[in-house]
Short mmCIF file of C-alpha atoms in Angstrom, two decimals:
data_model
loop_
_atom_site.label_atom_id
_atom_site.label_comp_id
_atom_site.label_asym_id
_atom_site.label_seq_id
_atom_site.Cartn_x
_atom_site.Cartn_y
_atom_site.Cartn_z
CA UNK E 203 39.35 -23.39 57.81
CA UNK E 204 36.86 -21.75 55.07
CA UNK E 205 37.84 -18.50 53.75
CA UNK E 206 34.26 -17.14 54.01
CA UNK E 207 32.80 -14.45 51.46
CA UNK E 208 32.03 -11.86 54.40
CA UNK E 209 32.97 -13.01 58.17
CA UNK E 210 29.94 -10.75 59.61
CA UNK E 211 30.81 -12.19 62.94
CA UNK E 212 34.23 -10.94 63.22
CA UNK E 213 33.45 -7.92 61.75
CA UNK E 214 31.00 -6.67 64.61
CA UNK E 215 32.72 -9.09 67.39
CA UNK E 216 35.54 -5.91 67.09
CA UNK E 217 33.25 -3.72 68.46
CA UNK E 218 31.06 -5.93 70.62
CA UNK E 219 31.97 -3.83 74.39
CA UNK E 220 30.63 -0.41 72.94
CA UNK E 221 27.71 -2.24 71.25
CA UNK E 222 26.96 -3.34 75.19
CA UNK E 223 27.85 -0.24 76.08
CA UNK E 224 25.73 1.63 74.20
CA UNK E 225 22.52 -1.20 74.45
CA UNK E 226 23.01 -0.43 78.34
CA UNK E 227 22.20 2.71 77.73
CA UNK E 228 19.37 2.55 75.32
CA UNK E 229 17.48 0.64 77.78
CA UNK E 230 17.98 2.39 80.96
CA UNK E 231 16.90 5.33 78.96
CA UNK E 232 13.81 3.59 78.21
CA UNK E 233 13.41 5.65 74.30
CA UNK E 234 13.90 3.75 71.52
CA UNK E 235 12.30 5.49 68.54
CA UNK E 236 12.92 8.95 66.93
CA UNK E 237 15.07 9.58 70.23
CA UNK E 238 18.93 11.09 70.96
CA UNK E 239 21.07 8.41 69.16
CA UNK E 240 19.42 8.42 65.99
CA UNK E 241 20.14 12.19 66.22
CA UNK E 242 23.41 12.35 66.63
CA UNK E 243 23.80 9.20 64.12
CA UNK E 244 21.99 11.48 61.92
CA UNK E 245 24.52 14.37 62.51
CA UNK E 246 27.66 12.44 61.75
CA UNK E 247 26.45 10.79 59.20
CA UNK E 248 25.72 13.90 57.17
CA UNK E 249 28.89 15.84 58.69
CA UNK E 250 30.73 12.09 57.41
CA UNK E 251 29.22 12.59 53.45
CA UNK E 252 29.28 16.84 54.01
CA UNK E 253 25.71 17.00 53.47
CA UNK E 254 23.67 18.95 55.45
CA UNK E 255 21.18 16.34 56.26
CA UNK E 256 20.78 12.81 57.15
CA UNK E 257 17.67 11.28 57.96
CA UNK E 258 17.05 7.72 58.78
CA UNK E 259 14.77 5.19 57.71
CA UNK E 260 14.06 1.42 58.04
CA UNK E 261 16.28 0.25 55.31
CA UNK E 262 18.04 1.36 51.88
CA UNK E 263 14.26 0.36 49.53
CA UNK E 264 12.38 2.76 51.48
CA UNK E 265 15.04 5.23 51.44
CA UNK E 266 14.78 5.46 47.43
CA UNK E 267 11.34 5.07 47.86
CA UNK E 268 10.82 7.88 50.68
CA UNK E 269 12.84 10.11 47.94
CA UNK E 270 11.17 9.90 44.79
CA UNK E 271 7.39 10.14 47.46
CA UNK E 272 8.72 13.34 48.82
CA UNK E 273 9.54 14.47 44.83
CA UNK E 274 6.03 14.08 43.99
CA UNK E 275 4.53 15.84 47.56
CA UNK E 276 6.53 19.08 46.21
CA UNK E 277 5.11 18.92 42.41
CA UNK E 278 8.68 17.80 40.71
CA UNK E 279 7.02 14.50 39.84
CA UNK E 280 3.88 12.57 38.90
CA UNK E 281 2.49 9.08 38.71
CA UNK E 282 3.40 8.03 35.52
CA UNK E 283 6.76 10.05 35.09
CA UNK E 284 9.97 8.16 34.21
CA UNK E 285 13.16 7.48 36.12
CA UNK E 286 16.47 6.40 34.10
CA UNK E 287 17.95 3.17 35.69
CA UNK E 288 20.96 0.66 35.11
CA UNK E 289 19.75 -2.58 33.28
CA UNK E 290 22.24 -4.19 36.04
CA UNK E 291 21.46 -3.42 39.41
CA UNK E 292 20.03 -5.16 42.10
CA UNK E 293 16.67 -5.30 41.83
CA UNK E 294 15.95 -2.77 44.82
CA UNK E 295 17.16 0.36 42.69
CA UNK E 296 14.40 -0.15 39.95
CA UNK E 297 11.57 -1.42 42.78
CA UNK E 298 11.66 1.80 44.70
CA UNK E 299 10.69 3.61 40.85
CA UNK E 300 7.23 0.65 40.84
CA UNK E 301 6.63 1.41 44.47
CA UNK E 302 6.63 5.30 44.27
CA UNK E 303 3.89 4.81 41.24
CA UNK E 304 7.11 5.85 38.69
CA UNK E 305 7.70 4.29 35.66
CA UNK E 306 11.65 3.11 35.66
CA UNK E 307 13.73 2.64 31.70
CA UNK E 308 16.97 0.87 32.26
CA UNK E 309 19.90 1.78 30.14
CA UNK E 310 22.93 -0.20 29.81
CA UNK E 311 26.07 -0.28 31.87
CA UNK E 312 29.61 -0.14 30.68
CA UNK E 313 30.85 -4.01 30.22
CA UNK E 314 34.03 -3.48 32.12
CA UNK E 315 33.07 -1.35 35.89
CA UNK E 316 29.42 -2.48 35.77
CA UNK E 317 28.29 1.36 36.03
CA UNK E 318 25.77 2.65 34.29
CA UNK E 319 26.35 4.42 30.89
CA UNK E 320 25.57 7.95 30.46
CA UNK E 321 25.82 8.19 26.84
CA UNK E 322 22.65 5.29 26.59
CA UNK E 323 21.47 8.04 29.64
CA UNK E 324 21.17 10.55 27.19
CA UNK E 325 19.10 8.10 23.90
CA UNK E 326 16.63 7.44 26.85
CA UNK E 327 15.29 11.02 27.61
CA UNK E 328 11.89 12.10 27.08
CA UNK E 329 9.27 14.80 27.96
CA UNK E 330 7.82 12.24 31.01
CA UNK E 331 11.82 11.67 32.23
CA UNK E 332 12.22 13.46 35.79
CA UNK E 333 15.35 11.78 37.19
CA UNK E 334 18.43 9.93 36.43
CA UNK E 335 19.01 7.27 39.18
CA UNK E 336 22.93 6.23 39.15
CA UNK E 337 24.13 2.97 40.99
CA UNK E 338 27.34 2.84 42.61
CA UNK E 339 27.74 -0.90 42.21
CA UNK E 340 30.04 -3.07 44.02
CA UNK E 341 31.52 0.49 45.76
CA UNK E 342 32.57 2.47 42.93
CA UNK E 343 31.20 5.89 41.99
CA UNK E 344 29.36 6.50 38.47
CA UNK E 345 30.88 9.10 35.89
CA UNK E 346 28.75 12.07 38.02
CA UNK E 347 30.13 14.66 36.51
CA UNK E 348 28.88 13.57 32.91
CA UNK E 349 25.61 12.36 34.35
CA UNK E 350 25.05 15.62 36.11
CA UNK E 351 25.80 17.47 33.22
CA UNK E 352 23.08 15.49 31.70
CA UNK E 353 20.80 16.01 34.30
CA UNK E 354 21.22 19.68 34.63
CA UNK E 355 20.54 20.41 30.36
CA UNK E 356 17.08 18.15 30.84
CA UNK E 357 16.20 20.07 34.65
CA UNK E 358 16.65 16.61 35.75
CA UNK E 359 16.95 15.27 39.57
CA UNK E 360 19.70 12.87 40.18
CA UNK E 361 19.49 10.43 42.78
CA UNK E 362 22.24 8.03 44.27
CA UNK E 363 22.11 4.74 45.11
CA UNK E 364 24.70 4.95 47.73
CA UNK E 365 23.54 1.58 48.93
CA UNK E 366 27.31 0.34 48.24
CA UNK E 367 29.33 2.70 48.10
CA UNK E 368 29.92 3.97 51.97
CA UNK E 369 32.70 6.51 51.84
CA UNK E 370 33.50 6.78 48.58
CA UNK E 371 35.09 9.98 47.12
CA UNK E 372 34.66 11.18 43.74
CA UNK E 373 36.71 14.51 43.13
CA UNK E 374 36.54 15.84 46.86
CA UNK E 375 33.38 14.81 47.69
CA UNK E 376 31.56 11.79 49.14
CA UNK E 377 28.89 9.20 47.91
CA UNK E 378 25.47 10.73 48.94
CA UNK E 379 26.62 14.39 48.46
CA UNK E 380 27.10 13.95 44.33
CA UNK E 381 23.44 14.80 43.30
CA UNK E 382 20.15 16.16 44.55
CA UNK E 383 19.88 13.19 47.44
CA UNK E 384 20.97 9.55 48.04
CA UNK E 385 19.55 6.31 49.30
CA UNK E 386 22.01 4.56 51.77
CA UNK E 387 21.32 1.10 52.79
CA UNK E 388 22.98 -0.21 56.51
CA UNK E 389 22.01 -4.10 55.89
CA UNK E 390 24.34 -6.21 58.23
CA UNK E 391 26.95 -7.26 54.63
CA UNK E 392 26.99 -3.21 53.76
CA UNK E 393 30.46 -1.66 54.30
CA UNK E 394 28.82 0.40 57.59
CA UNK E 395 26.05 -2.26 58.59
CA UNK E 396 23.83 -2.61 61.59
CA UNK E 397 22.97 -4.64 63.06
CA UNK E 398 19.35 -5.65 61.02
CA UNK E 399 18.20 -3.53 58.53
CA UNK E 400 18.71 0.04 58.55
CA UNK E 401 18.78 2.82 56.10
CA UNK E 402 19.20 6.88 55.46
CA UNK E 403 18.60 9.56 52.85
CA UNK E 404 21.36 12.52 52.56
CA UNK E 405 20.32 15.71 50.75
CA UNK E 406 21.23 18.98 50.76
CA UNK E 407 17.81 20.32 49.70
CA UNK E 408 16.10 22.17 53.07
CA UNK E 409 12.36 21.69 51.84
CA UNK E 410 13.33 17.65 50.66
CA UNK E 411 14.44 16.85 54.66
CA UNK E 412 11.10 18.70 56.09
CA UNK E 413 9.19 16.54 53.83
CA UNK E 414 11.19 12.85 54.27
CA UNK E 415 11.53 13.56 58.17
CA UNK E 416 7.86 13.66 57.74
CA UNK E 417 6.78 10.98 55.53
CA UNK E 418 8.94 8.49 57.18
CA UNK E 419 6.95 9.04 60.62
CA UNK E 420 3.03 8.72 59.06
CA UNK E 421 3.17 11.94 57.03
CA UNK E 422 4.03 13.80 60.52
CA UNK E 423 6.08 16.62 61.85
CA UNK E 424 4.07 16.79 65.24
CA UNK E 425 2.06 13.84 66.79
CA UNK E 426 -0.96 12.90 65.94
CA UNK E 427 -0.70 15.86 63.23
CA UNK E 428 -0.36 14.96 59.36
CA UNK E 429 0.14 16.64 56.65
CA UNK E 430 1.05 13.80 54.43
CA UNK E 431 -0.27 9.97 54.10
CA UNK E 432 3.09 9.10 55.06
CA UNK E 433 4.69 5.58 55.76
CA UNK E 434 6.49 4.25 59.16
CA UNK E 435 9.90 3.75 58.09
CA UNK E 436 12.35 4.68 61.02
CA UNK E 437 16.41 3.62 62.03
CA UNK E 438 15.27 2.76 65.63
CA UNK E 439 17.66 3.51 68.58
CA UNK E 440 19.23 0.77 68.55
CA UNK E 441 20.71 0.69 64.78
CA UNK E 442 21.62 4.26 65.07
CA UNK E 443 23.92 3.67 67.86
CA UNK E 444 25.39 0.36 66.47
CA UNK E 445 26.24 2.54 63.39
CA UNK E 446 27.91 5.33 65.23
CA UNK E 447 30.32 2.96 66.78
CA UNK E 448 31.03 1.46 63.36
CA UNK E 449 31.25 5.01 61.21
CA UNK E 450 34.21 5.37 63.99
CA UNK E 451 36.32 2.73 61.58
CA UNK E 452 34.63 3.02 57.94
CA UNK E 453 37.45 4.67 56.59
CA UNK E 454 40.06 2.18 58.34
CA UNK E 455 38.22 -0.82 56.82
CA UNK E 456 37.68 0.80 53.58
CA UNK E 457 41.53 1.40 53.34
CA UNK E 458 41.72 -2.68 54.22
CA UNK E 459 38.85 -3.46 51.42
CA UNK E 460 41.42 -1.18 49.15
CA UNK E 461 44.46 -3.24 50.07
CA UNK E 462 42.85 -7.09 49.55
CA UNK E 463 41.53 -5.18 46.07
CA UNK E 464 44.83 -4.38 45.19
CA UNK E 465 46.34 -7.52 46.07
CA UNK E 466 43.59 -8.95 44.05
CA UNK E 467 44.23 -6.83 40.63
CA UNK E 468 48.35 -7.07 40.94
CA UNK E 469 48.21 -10.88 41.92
CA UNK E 470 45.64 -12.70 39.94
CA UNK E 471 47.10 -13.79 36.63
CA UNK E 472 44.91 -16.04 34.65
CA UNK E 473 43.66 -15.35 31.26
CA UNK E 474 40.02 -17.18 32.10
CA UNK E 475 39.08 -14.57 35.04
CA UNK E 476 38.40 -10.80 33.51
CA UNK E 477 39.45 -8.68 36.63
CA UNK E 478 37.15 -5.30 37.07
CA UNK E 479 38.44 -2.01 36.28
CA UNK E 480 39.02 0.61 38.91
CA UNK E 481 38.38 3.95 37.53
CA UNK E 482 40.53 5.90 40.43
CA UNK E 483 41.31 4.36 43.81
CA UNK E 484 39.11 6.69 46.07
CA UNK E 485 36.42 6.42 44.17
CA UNK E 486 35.62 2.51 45.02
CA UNK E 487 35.18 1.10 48.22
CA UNK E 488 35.18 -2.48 47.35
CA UNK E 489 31.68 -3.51 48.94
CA UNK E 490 32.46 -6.69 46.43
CA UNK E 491 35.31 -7.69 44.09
CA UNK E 492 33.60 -9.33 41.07
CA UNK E 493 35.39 -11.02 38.64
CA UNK E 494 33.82 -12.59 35.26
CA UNK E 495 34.31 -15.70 33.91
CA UNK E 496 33.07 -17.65 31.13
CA UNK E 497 32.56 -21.00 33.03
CA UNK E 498 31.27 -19.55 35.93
CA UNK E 499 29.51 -22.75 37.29
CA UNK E 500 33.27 -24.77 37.33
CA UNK E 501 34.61 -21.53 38.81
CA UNK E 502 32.75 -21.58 41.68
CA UNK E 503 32.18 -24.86 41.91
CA UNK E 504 36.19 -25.19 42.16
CA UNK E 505 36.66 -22.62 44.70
CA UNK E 506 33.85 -24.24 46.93
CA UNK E 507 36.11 -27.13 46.63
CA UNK E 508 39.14 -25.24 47.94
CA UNK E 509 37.11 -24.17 50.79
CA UNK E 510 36.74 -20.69 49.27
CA UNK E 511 33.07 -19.55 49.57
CA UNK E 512 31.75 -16.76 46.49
CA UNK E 513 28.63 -14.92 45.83
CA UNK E 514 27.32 -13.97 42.65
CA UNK E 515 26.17 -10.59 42.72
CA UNK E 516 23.71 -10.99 40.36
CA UNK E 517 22.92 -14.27 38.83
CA UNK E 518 19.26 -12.79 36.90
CA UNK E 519 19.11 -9.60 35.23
CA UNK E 520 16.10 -7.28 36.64
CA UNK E 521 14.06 -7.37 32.99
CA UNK E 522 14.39 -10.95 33.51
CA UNK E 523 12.74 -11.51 36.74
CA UNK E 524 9.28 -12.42 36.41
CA UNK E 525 8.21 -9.02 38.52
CA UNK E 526 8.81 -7.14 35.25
CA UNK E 527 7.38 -9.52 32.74
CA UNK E 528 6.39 -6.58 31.41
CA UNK E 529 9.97 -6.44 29.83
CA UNK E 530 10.25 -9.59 28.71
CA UNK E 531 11.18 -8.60 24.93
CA UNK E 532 13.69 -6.11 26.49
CA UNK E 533 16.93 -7.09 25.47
CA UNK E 534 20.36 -5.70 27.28
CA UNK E 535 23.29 -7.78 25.96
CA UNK E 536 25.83 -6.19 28.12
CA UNK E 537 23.70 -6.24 31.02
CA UNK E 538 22.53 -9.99 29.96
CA UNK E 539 26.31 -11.30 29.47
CA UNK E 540 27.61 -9.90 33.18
CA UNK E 541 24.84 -11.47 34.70
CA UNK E 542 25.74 -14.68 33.57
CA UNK E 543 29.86 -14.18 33.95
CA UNK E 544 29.82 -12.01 37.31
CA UNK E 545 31.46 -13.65 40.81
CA UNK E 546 32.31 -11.93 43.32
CA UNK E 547 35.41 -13.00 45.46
CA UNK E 548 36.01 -12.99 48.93
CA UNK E 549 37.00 -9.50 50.64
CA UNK E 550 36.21 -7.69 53.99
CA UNK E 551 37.95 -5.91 56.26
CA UNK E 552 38.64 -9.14 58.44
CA UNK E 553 40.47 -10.80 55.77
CA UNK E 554 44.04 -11.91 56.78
CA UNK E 555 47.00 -11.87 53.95
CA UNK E 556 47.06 -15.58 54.42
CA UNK E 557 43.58 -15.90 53.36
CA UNK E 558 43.99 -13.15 50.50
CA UNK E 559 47.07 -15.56 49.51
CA UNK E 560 45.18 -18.79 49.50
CA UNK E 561 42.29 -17.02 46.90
CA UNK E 562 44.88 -15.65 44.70
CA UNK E 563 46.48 -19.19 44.64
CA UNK E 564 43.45 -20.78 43.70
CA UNK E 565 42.13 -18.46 41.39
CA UNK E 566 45.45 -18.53 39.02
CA UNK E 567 45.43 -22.57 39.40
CA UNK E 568 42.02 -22.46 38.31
#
């Protein structure tokens, strides 16, 4: 049988009587927007990160969108400001700057985790910078206390891209609770994914909630009332409830991502593959293992042949795409070289030790 990058199948089979459980009663209820289960999603969620709020949206884009919007409603920021950004990311993180009329300036990451740097943070600041957004790539937290302490000396707002990093801890606290507010994405490969797209926005910031739990509902508090030209961008019943069942085992099936990981780093002996470093244990969740390599192509094409199936997480650098050709001269070298190195090996919760076995095999015959 295939080892498959992410078995989403098994994953939510595990949980597929309370999913019909909990469908049943959706639709006898006969509410199925803004209703009780995205409430108490909403509750758990921020009691899960120790935030005081949670609020959902349609997926992790408009959450980083619906952030930097509500920003500029309460005079922090203006069209035209600037938003620090990794050079590698997925393209999402520096979109939601372009959509919310923000002007993003990526910064290089460190070679070896991937994370953005915060000493090229600090050569990037100007009088028109207003935030510092940090990724949490592949499920491991940024240096936040450094990039805080950055952030606080400019009057900066930091804001997470959680999108990856469900659960993780980073000196007693939990991704989405390490700045001013956090974008979470819940698409179905996420570490807690719906079923379809989902997202949410933690914060501990009173007048911030008011003003997303607005602007994600047409710019309204009360129907057919608006105070803001707001967008519909809602986690509909359904979604929230999936997600409650599966927040019930996010820390179990982190602890199994943890375990493959470690198997992974202990096992794998082959001077081709560069293995990633893991700044401390809690503080990465494993929503990928990415390895580099300098023959990436015959890498992958070789572990397709063993029946091993990778993703390359991400094969074009965003000031490459042709949606910035703006940035065309731009030139990132540590960004440029991952992108072209970077695999990312199979793990999931799902995973058996005989499958875990059969990668490390292949990857130290490779």
């Amino acid at each position: 049988m295939p080892i498959l990058f992410l078995d989403l199948k098994t994953i939510n089979l595990r949980h597929k009587a309370e999913y019909q459980q909990t469908f049943d009663e959706i639709l006898e209820s006969g509410w199925f927007i803004l209703g009780e289960k995205l409430k108490a999603f909403e509750k758990e969620f921020a009691d899960y990160c120790g935030t005081k709020h949670c609020i959902g949206v349609a997926n992790g884009l408009d959450a980083l969108i619906l952030i930097l919007e509500a920003y500029k409603l309460l005079g922090f920021m203006t069209e035209g400001d600037e938003v620090i950004v990794p050079s590698h990311t997925y393209i999402a993180s520096i979109l939601a700057v372009s959509k919310a009329g923000l002007i993003p300036v990526p910064v290089e990451s460190f070679e070896d985790t991937a994370l953005i740097n915060p000493d090229e943070i600090r050569k990037k600041i100007t009088s028109k910078t207003k935030a510092i957004l940090p990724v949490h790539l592949y499920g491991q937290i940024c240096e936040m206390d450094a990039i805080n302490k950055i952030a606080q000396k400019h009057g900066l707002k930091v804001i997470e891209d959680s999108a990856q990093s469900h659960g993780a801890m980073y000196k007693g606290k939990r991704s989405g609770n390490l700045g001013d507010a956090s974008g979470f994405s819940f698409y179905p490969g996420k570490n807690l994914g719906a079923l379809g797209d989902g997202g949410a926005i933690t914060t501990n910031n009173d007048q911030l909630a008011e003003a997303l739990k607005a602007l994600r509902n047409y710019g309204s508090h009360i129907k057919y009332q608006n105070l803001y030209k707001g967008i519909n961008s809602r986690l509909d019943e359904f979604q929230a409830a999936f997600l409650s069942v599966k927040l019930k085992c996010l820390d179990s099936d982190n602890a199994r991502r943890r375990t493959i990981a470690g198997m992974y780093l202990n096992r794998i002996n082959n001077s081709a593959i560069i293995l990633p470093r893991v700044m401390n244990d809690e503080g990465h969740v494993w929503h990928c293992f990415t390895v580099r390599t300098g023959d990436r192509k015959r890498f992958q094409d070789y572990l397709t042949s063993c029946d091993i199936q990778t993703v390359i997480h991400y094969p074009v650098p965003p000031h490459k795409q042709p949606a910035y050709k703006e940035w065309a001269s731009l030139s990132f070298p540590i960004a440029e070289r991952i992108h072209e190195q970077i695999i990312s090996l199979p793990i999931s919760p799902v995973m058996s030790d005989e499958e875990v076995e059969k990668v490390i095999a292949a990857v130290n015959a490779f």
